[in-house]
């Protein structure tokens, strides 16, 4: 598995991709730094909803992950180098898991730093709140990565499909249609934040911490399984 | 090797002269790869149609024009693509969704894409590790030596020429010392010296008892190294067997030759009497279209006849020397 992991790390570490990730990860931090200096700063509930819920977890984090995870397989499908891996005598899950792990490894520093610094500034150095936001964002990273790695195997337009998903589903429908919120990754990331620090995100519909953890694990396992199955059944270019 | 293409009969028997029934029995016993009634279609387009053959040790050439279905067939033989119908087995095992089989198989696909950021040596080492080679370092050096590319092994593959990429990819294919080699258009981009080196290498590997399948759209390329040939045209097995049998069939095919002369009608009247000529037509622009099954004799007789008749020949050109027409002829037989 080490060979696939290190190969994928090299593939995903292009200079321009890292520059774009840095800019994206910096946006919530800059926004927060500006807002907390402003005497007309919004109430903390508004900040939680707009900056952390919508901007960080619902937009920036999935944007970073889609730019990385959707090409973990997508680029190899596109340039037909995937056969180098699938013609190896290793089970397909030993290709999927290192790809997923490499995607998480590349995205992790950006999302970790962004969530950590944003919440540290916003919640005035509140350790519990910072811890809750960071863990929730990282859980979101794992779920988004599982979904977008799978997407890279099912369509040659994974990046576009992923962007549509982020904008329409995570950003629009699940934000405004309460009945389908429970089908969005953002919802469970925020539920985890609320579960770890019950003082925060009280305006969100509540799901217990245990249920949020179970759903997060289930999403990761389900999409890793779907990716493995897809890799076994697809025509490899 | 035996063949049983239901879509088209096999052309001749292998050069060994073994009777087809005996050959089939022998091949069945030694078959490493078995393709049985395999078809593949994409929507309403049939890419491969009911193809059956066995392949044993030695070099087998998969020959056919571009778009004939060779790559689709090879992809099904390697398990990269699903068959729509039929079965493909290797060493008696299904090839699809059977990763352990790849310990014994090396595949070089037609795609020339490489990881541009990887050095050649790192690429081959990675292939060795992926294939579970016990001593990846030693296997890497040996494979790079086989393709004679040690001098460039420390350069990123993105800087390689097309021929160098192909050779390093071949090293990656050979690194786990596979019993079966399946190579799709491996000589693309190779210069003449590299071709000779490659052909010698394949012959040596085949001499060690390996089974090698190599596809090409170039007749002469396959003729030089393959003992047996599978001819694929329009997704069907058009012919199979030893190369001599296929060559003999090709030599009997009729040729159309276009002849321009100053007095075409007189020349037509004279030419039709030649033994080497089957028919003559005069096309609207005054050129003769001569049909001949003995084109070599025609080459000698036509100038002599023109001289005797006092007719000036302005231009003589074959009309159907393209590979597609050669393959097409074999399919129609």
Short mmCIF file of N, CA, C and O in Angstrom, two decimals, chain A residues 1-4 6-7 10-11 76 79-92 95 231-237, chain B residues 40 42 75 78 80-82 96-97 99-103 105 107 109 111 113-115 117-118 122-123 126-127 129-132:
data_model
loop_
_atom_site.label_atom_id
_atom_site.label_comp_id
_atom_site.label_asym_id
_atom_site.label_seq_id
_atom_site.Cartn_x
_atom_site.Cartn_y
_atom_site.Cartn_z
N UNK A 1 0.83 -1.21 0.00
CA UNK A 1 0.00 0.00 0.00
C UNK A 1 0.87 1.26 0.00
O UNK A 1 0.44 2.29 -0.45
N UNK A 2 2.08 1.12 0.53
CA UNK A 2 2.97 2.27 0.62
C UNK A 2 3.31 2.85 -0.74
O UNK A 2 3.43 4.08 -0.89
N UNK A 3 3.44 1.98 -1.74
CA UNK A 3 3.79 2.46 -3.08
C UNK A 3 2.67 3.32 -3.66
O UNK A 3 2.92 4.37 -4.25
N UNK A 4 1.43 2.87 -3.48
CA UNK A 4 0.28 3.63 -4.00
C UNK A 4 0.15 4.96 -3.24
O UNK A 4 -0.11 6.01 -3.84
N UNK A 6 2.53 6.73 -1.62
CA UNK A 6 3.57 7.73 -1.95
C UNK A 6 3.41 8.23 -3.38
O UNK A 6 3.64 9.42 -3.66
N UNK A 7 2.99 7.36 -4.29
CA UNK A 7 2.74 7.82 -5.66
C UNK A 7 1.63 8.88 -5.68
O UNK A 7 1.76 9.93 -6.31
N UNK A 10 2.68 12.27 -4.42
CA UNK A 10 3.42 13.03 -5.43
C UNK A 10 2.47 13.62 -6.47
O UNK A 10 2.63 14.77 -6.91
N UNK A 11 1.47 12.82 -6.86
CA UNK A 11 0.52 13.29 -7.88
C UNK A 11 -0.30 14.48 -7.40
O UNK A 11 -0.65 15.35 -8.19
N UNK A 76 -5.63 9.67 -13.05
CA UNK A 76 -5.11 8.40 -13.59
C UNK A 76 -6.10 7.76 -14.57
O UNK A 76 -5.69 7.05 -15.49
N UNK A 79 -5.48 10.04 -17.80
CA UNK A 79 -4.26 9.80 -18.60
C UNK A 79 -3.93 8.31 -18.77
O UNK A 79 -2.87 7.96 -19.27
N UNK A 80 -4.84 7.47 -18.33
CA UNK A 80 -4.72 6.01 -18.55
C UNK A 80 -3.51 5.38 -17.85
O UNK A 80 -2.99 4.37 -18.32
N UNK A 81 -3.07 5.94 -16.74
CA UNK A 81 -2.00 5.30 -15.97
C UNK A 81 -2.55 4.41 -14.86
O UNK A 81 -1.78 3.72 -14.18
N UNK A 82 -3.88 4.42 -14.71
CA UNK A 82 -4.48 3.62 -13.63
C UNK A 82 -4.18 2.13 -13.79
O UNK A 82 -4.09 1.40 -12.81
N UNK A 83 -4.01 1.69 -15.04
CA UNK A 83 -3.73 0.27 -15.29
C UNK A 83 -2.45 -0.18 -14.60
O UNK A 83 -2.32 -1.36 -14.24
N UNK A 84 -1.49 0.74 -14.39
CA UNK A 84 -0.26 0.36 -13.68
C UNK A 84 -0.59 -0.17 -12.28
O UNK A 84 0.13 -1.02 -11.76
N UNK A 85 -1.65 0.35 -11.70
CA UNK A 85 -2.03 -0.09 -10.36
C UNK A 85 -2.96 -1.29 -10.41
O UNK A 85 -2.80 -2.24 -9.64
N UNK A 86 -3.94 -1.25 -11.31
CA UNK A 86 -4.93 -2.34 -11.31
C UNK A 86 -4.36 -3.64 -11.89
O UNK A 86 -4.96 -4.68 -11.71
N UNK A 87 -3.24 -3.56 -12.58
CA UNK A 87 -2.62 -4.79 -13.10
C UNK A 87 -1.62 -5.36 -12.09
O UNK A 87 -0.79 -6.20 -12.43
N UNK A 88 -1.66 -4.86 -10.87
CA UNK A 88 -0.80 -5.39 -9.81
C UNK A 88 -1.58 -6.44 -9.02
O UNK A 88 -2.80 -6.35 -8.88
N UNK A 89 -0.86 -7.44 -8.49
CA UNK A 89 -1.55 -8.52 -7.76
C UNK A 89 -1.90 -8.13 -6.34
O UNK A 89 -1.48 -8.76 -5.37
N UNK A 90 -2.65 -7.06 -6.19
CA UNK A 90 -3.07 -6.62 -4.85
C UNK A 90 -4.58 -6.41 -4.87
O UNK A 90 -5.15 -6.03 -5.90
N UNK A 91 -5.24 -6.68 -3.73
CA UNK A 91 -6.69 -6.46 -3.68
C UNK A 91 -7.02 -4.99 -3.97
O UNK A 91 -6.22 -4.10 -3.66
N UNK A 92 -8.17 -4.78 -4.53
CA UNK A 92 -8.55 -3.40 -4.93
C UNK A 92 -8.64 -2.44 -3.75
O UNK A 92 -8.35 -1.26 -3.90
N UNK A 95 -5.69 -0.45 -3.10
CA UNK A 95 -5.46 0.70 -3.98
C UNK A 95 -6.32 1.88 -3.49
O UNK A 95 -5.86 3.02 -3.42
N UNK A 231 -13.87 -0.09 -8.67
CA UNK A 231 -12.56 -0.41 -9.24
C UNK A 231 -12.51 -1.86 -9.72
O UNK A 231 -11.82 -2.19 -10.69
N UNK A 232 -13.25 -2.73 -9.05
CA UNK A 232 -13.28 -4.14 -9.48
C UNK A 232 -14.10 -4.32 -10.74
O UNK A 232 -13.82 -5.20 -11.54
N UNK A 233 -15.13 -3.50 -10.91
CA UNK A 233 -16.08 -3.74 -12.00
C UNK A 233 -15.88 -2.86 -13.23
O UNK A 233 -16.38 -3.17 -14.30
N UNK A 234 -15.17 -1.76 -13.06
CA UNK A 234 -15.09 -0.82 -14.19
C UNK A 234 -14.13 -1.31 -15.28
O UNK A 234 -13.26 -2.15 -15.02
N UNK A 235 -14.31 -0.80 -16.47
CA UNK A 235 -13.32 -0.98 -17.52
C UNK A 235 -12.21 0.02 -17.28
O UNK A 235 -12.43 1.23 -17.34
N UNK A 236 -11.03 -0.47 -17.01
CA UNK A 236 -9.90 0.43 -16.71
C UNK A 236 -9.28 0.89 -18.02
O UNK A 236 -8.90 0.06 -18.84
N UNK A 237 -9.21 2.20 -18.24
CA UNK A 237 -8.69 2.66 -19.53
C UNK A 237 -7.19 2.40 -19.68
O UNK A 237 -6.49 2.25 -18.71
N UNK B 40 -17.57 -8.17 -27.58
CA UNK B 40 -17.68 -6.95 -26.79
C UNK B 40 -18.39 -5.90 -27.63
O UNK B 40 -18.00 -5.65 -28.78
N UNK B 42 -20.28 -1.90 -27.54
CA UNK B 42 -20.49 -0.62 -26.85
C UNK B 42 -21.78 -0.04 -27.42
O UNK B 42 -21.77 0.48 -28.53
N UNK B 75 -7.43 -5.91 -24.06
CA UNK B 75 -7.91 -5.42 -22.76
C UNK B 75 -8.80 -6.47 -22.08
O UNK B 75 -8.76 -6.64 -20.86
N UNK B 78 -6.58 -9.24 -20.69
CA UNK B 78 -5.82 -8.89 -19.49
C UNK B 78 -6.73 -8.59 -18.30
O UNK B 78 -6.23 -8.30 -17.21
N UNK B 80 -8.64 -6.03 -18.01
CA UNK B 80 -8.89 -4.59 -17.84
C UNK B 80 -10.30 -4.22 -18.27
O UNK B 80 -10.86 -3.25 -17.78
N UNK B 81 -10.86 -4.98 -19.21
CA UNK B 81 -12.22 -4.68 -19.69
C UNK B 81 -13.09 -5.92 -19.56
O UNK B 81 -12.60 -7.05 -19.67
N UNK B 82 -14.35 -5.68 -19.33
CA UNK B 82 -15.33 -6.77 -19.20
C UNK B 82 -15.70 -7.29 -20.57
O UNK B 82 -15.73 -6.53 -21.54
N UNK B 96 -10.65 -11.79 -15.22
CA UNK B 96 -11.35 -10.61 -14.69
C UNK B 96 -11.48 -10.71 -13.18
O UNK B 96 -11.85 -11.77 -12.65
N UNK B 97 -11.18 -9.60 -12.49
CA UNK B 97 -11.31 -9.52 -11.04
C UNK B 97 -10.54 -10.65 -10.35
O UNK B 97 -11.04 -11.31 -9.45
N UNK B 99 -6.85 -10.44 -9.15
CA UNK B 99 -5.54 -9.79 -9.02
C UNK B 99 -4.36 -10.75 -8.82
O UNK B 99 -3.28 -10.49 -9.37
N UNK B 100 -4.50 -11.86 -8.05
CA UNK B 100 -3.32 -12.72 -7.86
C UNK B 100 -2.71 -13.21 -9.17
O UNK B 100 -1.52 -13.51 -9.25
N UNK B 101 -3.54 -13.29 -10.22
CA UNK B 101 -3.05 -13.76 -11.52
C UNK B 101 -1.94 -12.85 -12.07
O UNK B 101 -1.07 -13.30 -12.81
N UNK B 102 -1.96 -11.58 -11.68
CA UNK B 102 -1.00 -10.62 -12.23
C UNK B 102 0.43 -10.84 -11.72
O UNK B 102 1.35 -10.19 -12.19
N UNK B 103 0.60 -11.75 -10.75
CA UNK B 103 1.97 -12.14 -10.39
C UNK B 103 2.65 -12.83 -11.57
O UNK B 103 3.87 -12.83 -11.69
N UNK B 105 1.71 -12.36 -14.87
CA UNK B 105 1.41 -11.69 -16.14
C UNK B 105 2.00 -10.27 -16.14
O UNK B 105 1.88 -9.56 -15.15
N UNK B 107 1.77 -6.74 -18.41
CA UNK B 107 0.96 -6.11 -19.45
C UNK B 107 1.50 -4.71 -19.74
O UNK B 107 1.73 -3.93 -18.82
N UNK B 109 0.22 -1.59 -21.83
CA UNK B 109 -0.92 -1.11 -22.61
C UNK B 109 -0.45 -0.18 -23.72
O UNK B 109 0.71 0.23 -23.76
N UNK B 111 -1.35 2.85 -24.17
CA UNK B 111 -1.23 4.24 -23.73
C UNK B 111 0.20 4.53 -23.30
O UNK B 111 0.79 3.78 -22.56
N UNK B 113 1.22 7.21 -21.65
CA UNK B 113 1.33 8.15 -20.53
C UNK B 113 2.18 7.56 -19.42
O UNK B 113 2.12 6.36 -19.14
N UNK B 114 2.99 8.39 -18.81
CA UNK B 114 3.84 7.97 -17.69
C UNK B 114 3.64 8.97 -16.56
O UNK B 114 2.94 9.97 -16.72
N UNK B 115 4.25 8.69 -15.42
CA UNK B 115 4.24 9.65 -14.33
C UNK B 115 5.43 10.59 -14.58
O UNK B 115 6.57 10.19 -14.32
N UNK B 117 6.79 13.02 -13.17
CA UNK B 117 7.63 13.46 -12.05
C UNK B 117 8.52 12.33 -11.52
O UNK B 117 9.42 12.58 -10.73
N UNK B 118 8.24 11.09 -11.92
CA UNK B 118 9.02 9.96 -11.41
C UNK B 118 10.26 9.73 -12.27
O UNK B 118 10.18 9.76 -13.50
N UNK B 122 12.78 5.01 -10.32
CA UNK B 122 11.72 5.01 -9.30
C UNK B 122 10.45 4.35 -9.84
O UNK B 122 9.74 3.66 -9.11
N UNK B 123 10.17 4.60 -11.12
CA UNK B 123 8.98 4.00 -11.73
C UNK B 123 9.09 2.47 -11.72
O UNK B 123 8.17 1.76 -11.31
N UNK B 126 8.83 1.12 -8.27
CA UNK B 126 7.44 1.14 -7.81
C UNK B 126 6.66 -0.05 -8.39
O UNK B 126 5.90 -0.72 -7.68
N UNK B 127 6.88 -0.33 -9.66
CA UNK B 127 6.19 -1.46 -10.30
C UNK B 127 6.62 -2.77 -9.62
O UNK B 127 5.80 -3.67 -9.43
N UNK B 129 7.60 -3.13 -6.48
CA UNK B 129 6.98 -3.20 -5.16
C UNK B 129 5.50 -3.54 -5.27
O UNK B 129 4.97 -4.34 -4.50
N UNK B 130 4.83 -2.92 -6.25
CA UNK B 130 3.40 -3.20 -6.44
C UNK B 130 3.17 -4.67 -6.79
O UNK B 130 2.13 -5.23 -6.48
N UNK B 131 4.13 -5.27 -7.47
CA UNK B 131 3.96 -6.65 -7.92
C UNK B 131 4.56 -7.65 -6.94
O UNK B 131 4.70 -8.83 -7.26
N UNK B 132 4.93 -7.18 -5.77
CA UNK B 132 5.36 -8.08 -4.71
C UNK B 132 6.69 -8.77 -4.95
O UNK B 132 6.91 -9.88 -4.47
#
